[in-house]
C-alpha positions as CSV (number, residue, x, y, z in Angstrom):
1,X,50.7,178.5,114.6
2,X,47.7,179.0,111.8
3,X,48.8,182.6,111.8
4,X,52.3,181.9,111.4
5,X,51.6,180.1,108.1
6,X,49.6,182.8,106.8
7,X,52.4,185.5,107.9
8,X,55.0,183.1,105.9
9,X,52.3,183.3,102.9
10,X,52.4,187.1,102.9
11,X,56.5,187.1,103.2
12,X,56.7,184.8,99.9
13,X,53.8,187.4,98.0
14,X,55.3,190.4,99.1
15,X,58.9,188.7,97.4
16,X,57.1,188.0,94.4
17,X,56.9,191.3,91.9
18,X,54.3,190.9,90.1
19,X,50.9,189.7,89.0
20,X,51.3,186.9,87.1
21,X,54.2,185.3,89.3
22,X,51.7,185.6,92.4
23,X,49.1,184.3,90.0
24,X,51.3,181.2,88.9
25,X,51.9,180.8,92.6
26,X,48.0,180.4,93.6
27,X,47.9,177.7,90.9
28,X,50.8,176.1,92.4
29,X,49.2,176.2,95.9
30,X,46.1,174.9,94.3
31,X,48.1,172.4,92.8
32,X,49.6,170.9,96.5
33,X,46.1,171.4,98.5
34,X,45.0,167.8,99.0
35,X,42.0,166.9,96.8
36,X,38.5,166.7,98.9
37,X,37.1,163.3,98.7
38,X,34.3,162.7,96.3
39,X,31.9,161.5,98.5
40,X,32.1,165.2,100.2
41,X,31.4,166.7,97.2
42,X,27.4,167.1,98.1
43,X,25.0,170.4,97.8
44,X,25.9,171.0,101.9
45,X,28.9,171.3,101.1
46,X,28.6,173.3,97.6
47,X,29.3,177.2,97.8
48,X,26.5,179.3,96.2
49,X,28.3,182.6,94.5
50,X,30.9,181.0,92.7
51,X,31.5,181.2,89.0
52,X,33.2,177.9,89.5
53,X,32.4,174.5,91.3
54,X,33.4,174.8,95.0
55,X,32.8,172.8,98.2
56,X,34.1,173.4,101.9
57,X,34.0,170.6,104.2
58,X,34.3,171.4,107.7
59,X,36.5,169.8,110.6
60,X,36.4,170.2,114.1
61,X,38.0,169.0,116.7
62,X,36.2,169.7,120.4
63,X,33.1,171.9,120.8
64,X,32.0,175.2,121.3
65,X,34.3,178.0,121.2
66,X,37.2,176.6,121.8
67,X,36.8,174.0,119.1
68,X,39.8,174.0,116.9
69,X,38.4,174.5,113.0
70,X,39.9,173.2,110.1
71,X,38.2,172.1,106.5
72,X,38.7,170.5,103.7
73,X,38.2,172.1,99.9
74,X,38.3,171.7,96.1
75,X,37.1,173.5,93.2
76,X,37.0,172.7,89.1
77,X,39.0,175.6,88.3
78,X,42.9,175.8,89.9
79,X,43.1,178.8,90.6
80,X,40.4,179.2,92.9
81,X,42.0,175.8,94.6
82,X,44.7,178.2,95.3
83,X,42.2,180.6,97.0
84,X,40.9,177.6,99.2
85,X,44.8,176.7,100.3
86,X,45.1,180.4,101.0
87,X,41.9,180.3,103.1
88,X,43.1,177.1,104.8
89,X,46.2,179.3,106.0
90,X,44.4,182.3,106.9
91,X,42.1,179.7,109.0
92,X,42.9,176.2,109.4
93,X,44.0,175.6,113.3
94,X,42.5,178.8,115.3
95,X,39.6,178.1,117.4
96,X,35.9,179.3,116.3
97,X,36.1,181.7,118.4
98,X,39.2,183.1,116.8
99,X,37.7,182.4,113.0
100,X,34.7,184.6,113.6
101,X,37.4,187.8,114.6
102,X,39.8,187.3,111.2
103,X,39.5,190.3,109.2
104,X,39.6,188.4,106.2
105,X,39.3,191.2,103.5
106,X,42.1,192.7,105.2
107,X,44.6,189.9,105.6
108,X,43.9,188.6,102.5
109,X,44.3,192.6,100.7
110,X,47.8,192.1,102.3
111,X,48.4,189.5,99.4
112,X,48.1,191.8,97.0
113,X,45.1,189.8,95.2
114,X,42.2,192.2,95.3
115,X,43.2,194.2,92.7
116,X,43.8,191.4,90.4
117,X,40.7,189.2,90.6
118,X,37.8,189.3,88.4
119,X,34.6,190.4,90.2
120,X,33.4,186.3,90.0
121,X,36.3,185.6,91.9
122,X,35.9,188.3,94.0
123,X,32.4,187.5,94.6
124,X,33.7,183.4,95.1
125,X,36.4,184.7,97.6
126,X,34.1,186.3,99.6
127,X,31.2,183.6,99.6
128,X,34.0,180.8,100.5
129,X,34.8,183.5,103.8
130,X,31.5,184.0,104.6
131,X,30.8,180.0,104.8
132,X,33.7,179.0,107.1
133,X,32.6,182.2,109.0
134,X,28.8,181.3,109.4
135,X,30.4,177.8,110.0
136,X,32.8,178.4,112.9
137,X,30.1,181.3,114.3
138,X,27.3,178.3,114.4
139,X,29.7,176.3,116.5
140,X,30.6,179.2,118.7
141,X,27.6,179.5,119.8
C-alpha cells in the first residue's frame, strides 16, 4: 500500500517535463501535507542538517519489527514540506523492519530531484532519511 503511493508519485514526476513543473509540484505537495501540531515542534523532534526549520514526529503503531511506522512533519520553508510529503510516501505504512531496507537515495533519484537540489537541500534530504531510519532501526531492535 505505502509503496503503491510512492510508485503513483513517480508516474505523476516522470509525466511532468521539466524542473520547475516538478518543483511547483513539491510546493504543492507541501502545501496539502497536514501541518504538525505546535506542541511537537520541540528540539527531539528538530532535524540537525537542515538549512531550514524541520521536525519529524514519529508514529507507531505495535512494537518491534513489525510495528507499522508512520510520522508526522513540517518545515518553515515549502518546499522542503514537499520533501517531507514525499518521505511520508516513500515511508509512511511499511513496518520498521521494512523502513530500515528502503533505498532511499535510489527511490527518491527516480524522481528526478537529485539533480536539481541545492547541496543544503540535499544535505536536509538526507538528514530527514537518516532520522526516520535511526528511528524505525531503534524500534526494530
Amino acid at each position: 500500500m505505502a509503496q503503491e503511493r510512492f510508485e503513483d508519485l513517480v508516474e505523476t514526476f516522470e509525466f511532468l517535463d521539466d524542473w520547475e513543473d516538478r518543483y511547483r509540484h513539491v510546493i504543492e505537495l507541501g502545501k496539502a501535507f497536514p501541518p504538525l501540531d505546535d506542541a511537537l515542534k520541540v528540539d527531539a523532534t528538530k532535524v540537525d542538517g537542515c538549512a531550514s526549520q524541520v521536525w519529524l514526529h514519529p508514529r507507531l503503531e505495535g512494537q518491534g519489527a513489525s510495528a507499522t511506522f508512520d510520522f508526522a512533519g513540517e518545515s518553515d520553508a515549502m518546499i522542503v514540506r514537499g520533501l517531507i510529503a514525499i518521505l511520508h510516501e516513500l515511508y509512511a505504512g511499511l513496518s520498521v523492519g521494512e523502513v530500515t531496507k528502503v533505498d532511499a537515495k535510489a527511490e527518491l533519484a527516480r524522481l528526478g530531484l537529485n539533480d536539481h537540489l541545492s547541496s543544503q537541500r540535499s544535505n536536509g534530504l538526507r538528514a530527514m532519511v537518516e532520522r526516520i531510519r535511526k528511528t524505525a532501526a531503534a524500534e526494530a531492535g
